[in-house]
């Protein structure tokens, strides 16, 4: 039972264009959502997050959108750069009923120069 | 120096052997975590610890045990390794509840 799903295993985008990575979740108890970025041979690094009381959070080229009614969030990268090529993990956290953070399977982004 | 370090970085072991993976952090965080990553499954939580006296099971704790030796050290043990424990293992820390800082990972192969 995958509570956090990233349905696209990979995504290829041209440099300078927008990258949109999607994530769906099933548990309404999740109240905080995060995106992590992972390069080969390194651990994941935190990228950006959003609380369930917001629908958008922006940090430079990265914007996360949350649609609670659809249980869907997305990460937009504009403009995409070759250095953005990495695996992106979506994670959802809940602060009730004990600690819970569930990660999606990841989406591998390729940004072509 | 890295804030979160893991040793060893790579390990090959045989079925039935006991193995320990170690994690150290210099971030001063109270909370530490162990995850495993398998292809197509993302990261799954094995154990977590909110302070030295607090140890909790995650979603896939069977076959694993942990020890929190100090605020800065959190070890993961496989008492009797089996091939389906072949995976990439990550240690992570946090001070707040949500954002976690990961080590570089340990690639474990059980033959």
mmCIF file of C-alpha atoms in Angstrom:
data_model
loop_
_atom_site.group_PDB
_atom_site.id
_atom_site.type_symbol
_atom_site.label_atom_id
_atom_site.label_comp_id
_atom_site.label_asym_id
_atom_site.label_seq_id
_atom_site.Cartn_x
_atom_site.Cartn_y
_atom_site.Cartn_z
ATOM 1 C CA UNK A 1 0.000 0.000 0.000
ATOM 2 C CA UNK A 2 1.911 3.006 -1.280
ATOM 3 C CA UNK A 3 0.716 6.042 0.622
ATOM 4 C CA UNK A 4 2.937 8.363 -1.424
ATOM 5 C CA UNK A 5 3.185 7.784 -5.156
ATOM 6 C CA UNK A 6 5.403 9.283 -7.795
ATOM 7 C CA UNK A 7 3.981 7.751 -10.934
ATOM 8 C CA UNK A 8 6.661 8.934 -13.337
ATOM 9 C CA UNK A 9 9.926 7.015 -12.866
ATOM 10 C CA UNK A 10 11.738 9.445 -15.149
ATOM 11 C CA UNK A 11 11.342 12.788 -16.890
ATOM 12 C CA UNK A 12 13.426 14.391 -19.611
ATOM 13 C CA UNK A 13 13.412 18.173 -20.140
ATOM 14 C CA UNK A 14 15.354 20.599 -22.288
ATOM 15 C CA UNK A 15 17.576 23.101 -20.536
ATOM 16 C CA UNK A 16 15.763 26.370 -19.901
ATOM 17 C CA UNK A 17 12.303 24.794 -19.956
ATOM 18 C CA UNK A 18 10.053 23.987 -17.021
ATOM 19 C CA UNK A 19 10.312 20.667 -15.176
ATOM 20 C CA UNK A 20 7.161 19.482 -13.397
ATOM 21 C CA UNK A 21 7.425 16.559 -10.999
ATOM 22 C CA UNK A 22 4.245 15.127 -9.531
ATOM 23 C CA UNK A 23 3.356 13.330 -6.325
ATOM 24 C CA UNK A 24 0.086 11.889 -5.007
ATOM 25 C CA UNK A 25 -0.744 10.809 -1.475
ATOM 26 C CA UNK A 26 -3.588 8.893 0.089
ATOM 27 C CA UNK A 27 -3.522 9.657 3.820
ATOM 28 C CA UNK A 28 -5.383 12.800 4.901
ATOM 29 C CA UNK A 29 -3.359 12.884 8.131
ATOM 30 C CA UNK A 30 -0.256 14.102 6.302
ATOM 31 C CA UNK A 31 0.261 17.754 7.190
ATOM 32 C CA UNK A 32 3.701 18.550 5.821
ATOM 33 C CA UNK A 33 5.282 17.728 2.497
ATOM 34 C CA UNK A 34 8.883 17.825 1.390
ATOM 35 C CA UNK A 35 10.976 17.356 -1.721
ATOM 36 C CA UNK A 36 14.464 15.914 -1.579
ATOM 37 C CA UNK A 37 17.041 15.772 -4.335
ATOM 38 C CA UNK A 38 19.545 12.946 -4.693
ATOM 39 C CA UNK A 39 22.683 12.727 -6.787
ATOM 40 C CA UNK A 40 24.436 9.379 -7.403
ATOM 41 C CA UNK A 41 26.635 8.184 -4.533
ATOM 42 C CA UNK A 42 25.230 10.848 -2.221
ATOM 43 C CA UNK A 43 22.445 10.964 0.327
ATOM 44 C CA UNK A 44 19.223 12.855 -0.351
ATOM 45 C CA UNK A 45 19.322 16.579 0.389
ATOM 46 C CA UNK A 46 16.349 18.669 1.418
ATOM 47 C CA UNK A 47 15.104 20.949 -1.329
ATOM 48 C CA UNK A 48 11.813 22.587 -0.420
ATOM 49 C CA UNK A 49 8.751 21.948 1.729
ATOM 50 C CA UNK A 50 5.170 23.038 2.227
ATOM 51 C CA UNK A 51 2.755 22.939 5.114
ATOM 52 C CA UNK A 52 -0.797 21.719 4.569
ATOM 53 C CA UNK A 53 -2.099 25.173 5.486
ATOM 54 C CA UNK A 54 -0.524 26.606 2.341
ATOM 55 C CA UNK A 55 -1.020 25.872 -1.338
ATOM 56 C CA UNK A 56 2.253 27.258 -2.676
ATOM 57 C CA UNK A 57 5.817 27.763 -1.537
ATOM 58 C CA UNK A 58 8.557 29.256 -3.645
ATOM 59 C CA UNK A 59 12.322 29.259 -3.289
ATOM 60 C CA UNK A 60 14.260 30.656 -6.218
ATOM 61 C CA UNK A 61 13.758 28.439 -9.247
ATOM 62 C CA UNK A 62 11.802 25.883 -7.207
ATOM 63 C CA UNK A 63 8.086 26.087 -6.426
ATOM 64 C CA UNK A 64 5.949 23.476 -4.731
ATOM 65 C CA UNK A 65 2.190 23.463 -5.196
ATOM 66 C CA UNK A 66 -0.221 21.596 -2.932
ATOM 67 C CA UNK A 67 -3.779 20.645 -3.853
ATOM 68 C CA UNK A 68 -5.233 19.111 -0.685
ATOM 69 C CA UNK A 69 -8.602 18.255 -2.170
ATOM 70 C CA UNK A 70 -6.874 16.198 -4.862
ATOM 71 C CA UNK A 71 -4.164 14.957 -2.478
ATOM 72 C CA UNK A 72 -1.605 16.054 -5.033
ATOM 73 C CA UNK A 73 1.564 18.088 -4.953
ATOM 74 C CA UNK A 74 3.959 19.116 -7.638
ATOM 75 C CA UNK A 75 7.444 20.557 -7.871
ATOM 76 C CA UNK A 76 8.149 23.089 -10.601
ATOM 77 C CA UNK A 77 11.698 23.934 -11.624
ATOM 78 C CA UNK A 78 12.031 27.013 -13.824
ATOM 79 C CA UNK A 79 14.294 27.336 -15.697
ATOM 80 C CA UNK A 80 15.702 23.830 -15.636
ATOM 81 C CA UNK A 81 19.478 23.480 -15.655
ATOM 82 C CA UNK A 82 21.694 20.461 -16.401
ATOM 83 C CA UNK A 83 22.811 20.474 -12.745
ATOM 84 C CA UNK A 84 19.206 19.744 -11.776
ATOM 85 C CA UNK A 85 19.575 16.252 -13.228
ATOM 86 C CA UNK A 86 19.030 13.999 -10.217
ATOM 87 C CA UNK A 87 16.453 11.786 -8.540
ATOM 88 C CA UNK A 88 13.716 13.727 -6.747
ATOM 89 C CA UNK A 89 11.853 12.192 -3.821
ATOM 90 C CA UNK A 90 8.544 13.439 -2.549
ATOM 91 C CA UNK A 91 7.886 12.861 1.179
ATOM 92 C CA UNK A 92 4.800 13.315 3.324
ATOM 93 C CA UNK A 93 4.830 13.679 7.094
ATOM 94 C CA UNK A 94 2.253 13.430 9.854
ATOM 95 C CA UNK A 95 2.571 14.727 13.386
ATOM 96 C CA UNK A 96 -0.352 12.793 14.837
ATOM 97 C CA UNK A 97 -0.531 9.177 15.916
ATOM 98 C CA UNK A 98 3.238 9.027 16.230
ATOM 99 C CA UNK A 99 5.998 9.971 13.853
ATOM 100 C CA UNK A 100 5.440 9.135 10.228
ATOM 101 C CA UNK A 101 7.302 10.234 7.134
ATOM 102 C CA UNK A 102 6.641 8.317 3.945
ATOM 103 C CA UNK A 103 8.765 8.706 0.832
ATOM 104 C CA UNK A 104 7.739 8.189 -2.758
ATOM 105 C CA UNK A 105 9.761 5.977 -5.071
ATOM 106 C CA UNK A 106 11.434 8.929 -6.766
ATOM 107 C CA UNK A 107 11.497 10.490 -10.218
ATOM 108 C CA UNK A 108 14.735 10.681 -12.170
ATOM 109 C CA UNK A 109 15.007 14.038 -13.943
ATOM 110 C CA UNK A 110 17.252 14.455 -16.984
ATOM 111 C CA UNK A 111 17.892 18.019 -18.109
ATOM 112 C CA UNK A 112 19.403 18.081 -21.585
ATOM 113 C CA UNK A 113 21.775 20.857 -22.573
ATOM 114 C CA UNK B 1 33.877 17.502 7.007
ATOM 115 C CA UNK B 2 30.483 15.971 6.394
ATOM 116 C CA UNK B 3 27.787 16.600 8.991
ATOM 117 C CA UNK B 4 26.484 13.032 8.825
ATOM 118 C CA UNK B 5 28.937 10.213 8.198
ATOM 119 C CA UNK B 6 28.319 6.534 7.638
ATOM 120 C CA UNK B 7 30.740 3.621 7.842
ATOM 121 C CA UNK B 8 31.394 1.498 5.940
ATOM 122 C CA UNK B 9 30.408 2.990 2.583
ATOM 123 C CA UNK B 10 30.333 -0.399 0.907
ATOM 124 C CA UNK B 11 30.122 -3.872 2.386
ATOM 125 C CA UNK B 12 29.763 -7.351 0.983
ATOM 126 C CA UNK B 13 28.861 -10.068 3.459
ATOM 127 C CA UNK B 14 27.581 -13.618 3.475
ATOM 128 C CA UNK B 15 24.213 -14.938 4.513
ATOM 129 C CA UNK B 16 24.018 -15.515 8.261
ATOM 130 C CA UNK B 17 26.763 -13.084 9.212
ATOM 131 C CA UNK B 18 26.212 -10.320 11.756
ATOM 132 C CA UNK B 19 26.946 -6.859 10.462
ATOM 133 C CA UNK B 20 26.859 -3.387 11.954
ATOM 134 C CA UNK B 21 26.465 -0.106 10.101
ATOM 135 C CA UNK B 22 27.509 3.012 11.948
ATOM 136 C CA UNK B 23 26.343 6.596 11.766
ATOM 137 C CA UNK B 24 27.810 9.701 13.360
ATOM 138 C CA UNK B 25 26.633 13.293 13.188
ATOM 139 C CA UNK B 26 28.102 16.636 14.139
ATOM 140 C CA UNK B 27 24.908 18.651 13.695
ATOM 141 C CA UNK B 28 23.929 18.383 17.341
ATOM 142 C CA UNK B 29 20.529 16.956 16.447
ATOM 143 C CA UNK B 30 18.591 14.836 18.922
ATOM 144 C CA UNK B 31 16.698 12.842 16.293
ATOM 145 C CA UNK B 32 18.283 10.124 14.187
ATOM 146 C CA UNK B 33 16.879 7.670 11.646
ATOM 147 C CA UNK B 34 17.809 4.629 9.602
ATOM 148 C CA UNK B 35 16.302 4.047 6.147
ATOM 149 C CA UNK B 36 16.821 1.553 3.382
ATOM 150 C CA UNK B 37 16.390 2.298 -0.303
ATOM 151 C CA UNK B 38 15.398 -0.341 -2.809
ATOM 152 C CA UNK B 39 14.826 0.253 -6.530
ATOM 153 C CA UNK B 40 11.265 1.354 -7.188
ATOM 154 C CA UNK B 41 10.394 1.615 -3.494
ATOM 155 C CA UNK B 42 11.953 4.859 -2.349
ATOM 156 C CA UNK B 43 13.214 5.145 1.218
ATOM 157 C CA UNK B 44 11.609 3.088 3.952
ATOM 158 C CA UNK B 45 12.089 3.758 7.656
ATOM 159 C CA UNK B 46 13.714 0.979 9.684
ATOM 160 C CA UNK B 47 14.180 2.575 13.128
ATOM 161 C CA UNK B 48 14.226 6.052 14.596
ATOM 162 C CA UNK B 49 15.379 7.621 17.845
ATOM 163 C CA UNK B 50 14.266 10.968 19.240
ATOM 164 C CA UNK B 51 16.887 10.996 21.985
ATOM 165 C CA UNK B 52 19.431 8.667 23.560
ATOM 166 C CA UNK B 53 16.831 6.858 25.653
ATOM 167 C CA UNK B 54 14.201 6.663 22.938
ATOM 168 C CA UNK B 55 14.167 3.947 20.235
ATOM 169 C CA UNK B 56 11.211 3.261 17.962
ATOM 170 C CA UNK B 57 10.487 0.776 15.208
ATOM 171 C CA UNK B 58 9.751 2.016 11.744
ATOM 172 C CA UNK B 59 7.777 0.297 9.022
ATOM 173 C CA UNK B 60 10.347 -2.438 8.245
ATOM 174 C CA UNK B 61 12.205 -3.220 11.497
ATOM 175 C CA UNK B 62 12.106 -7.035 11.309
ATOM 176 C CA UNK B 63 15.616 -8.470 11.040
ATOM 177 C CA UNK B 64 17.249 -5.270 12.274
ATOM 178 C CA UNK B 65 18.236 -3.797 15.627
ATOM 179 C CA UNK B 66 19.710 -0.454 16.615
ATOM 180 C CA UNK B 67 21.779 1.123 19.339
ATOM 181 C CA UNK B 68 21.937 4.812 20.241
ATOM 182 C CA UNK B 69 25.304 5.042 21.945
ATOM 183 C CA UNK B 70 25.284 8.821 22.298
ATOM 184 C CA UNK B 71 23.474 11.823 20.903
ATOM 185 C CA UNK B 72 25.859 11.757 17.950
ATOM 186 C CA UNK B 73 25.941 8.001 17.240
ATOM 187 C CA UNK B 74 23.288 5.607 15.991
ATOM 188 C CA UNK B 75 24.172 2.089 14.816
ATOM 189 C CA UNK B 76 22.148 -0.385 12.796
ATOM 190 C CA UNK B 77 22.753 -4.131 13.140
ATOM 191 C CA UNK B 78 21.708 -7.056 11.031
ATOM 192 C CA UNK B 79 21.904 -10.009 13.421
ATOM 193 C CA UNK B 80 21.851 -12.638 10.701
ATOM 194 C CA UNK B 81 22.055 -11.112 7.247
ATOM 195 C CA UNK B 82 19.910 -12.479 4.424
ATOM 196 C CA UNK B 83 20.065 -11.713 0.677
ATOM 197 C CA UNK B 84 16.875 -9.623 0.636
ATOM 198 C CA UNK B 85 18.586 -7.171 2.981
ATOM 199 C CA UNK B 86 20.807 -6.191 0.062
ATOM 200 C CA UNK B 87 20.067 -2.477 -0.305
ATOM 201 C CA UNK B 88 21.341 1.051 0.092
ATOM 202 C CA UNK B 89 21.126 2.172 3.731
ATOM 203 C CA UNK B 90 20.885 5.791 4.817
ATOM 204 C CA UNK B 91 21.209 7.409 8.198
ATOM 205 C CA UNK B 92 19.528 10.762 8.754
ATOM 206 C CA UNK B 93 19.205 13.354 11.496
ATOM 207 C CA UNK B 94 16.843 16.187 12.274
ATOM 208 C CA UNK B 95 16.330 18.885 14.856
ATOM 209 C CA UNK B 96 12.827 19.800 13.787
ATOM 210 C CA UNK B 97 10.245 17.224 13.084
ATOM 211 C CA UNK B 98 10.281 17.276 9.343
ATOM 212 C CA UNK B 99 13.459 18.251 7.504
ATOM 213 C CA UNK B 100 16.066 15.533 7.637
ATOM 214 C CA UNK B 101 19.769 15.551 6.814
ATOM 215 C CA UNK B 102 21.096 12.376 5.266
ATOM 216 C CA UNK B 103 24.449 10.658 5.283
ATOM 217 C CA UNK B 104 26.068 9.457 2.037
ATOM 218 C CA UNK B 105 24.725 5.926 2.367
ATOM 219 C CA UNK B 106 26.101 2.414 2.809
ATOM 220 C CA UNK B 107 25.741 -0.044 -0.044
ATOM 221 C CA UNK B 108 25.268 -3.486 1.497
ATOM 222 C CA UNK B 109 25.354 -6.711 -0.496
ATOM 223 C CA UNK B 110 24.437 -10.012 1.143
ATOM 224 C CA UNK B 111 25.499 -13.063 -0.889
#
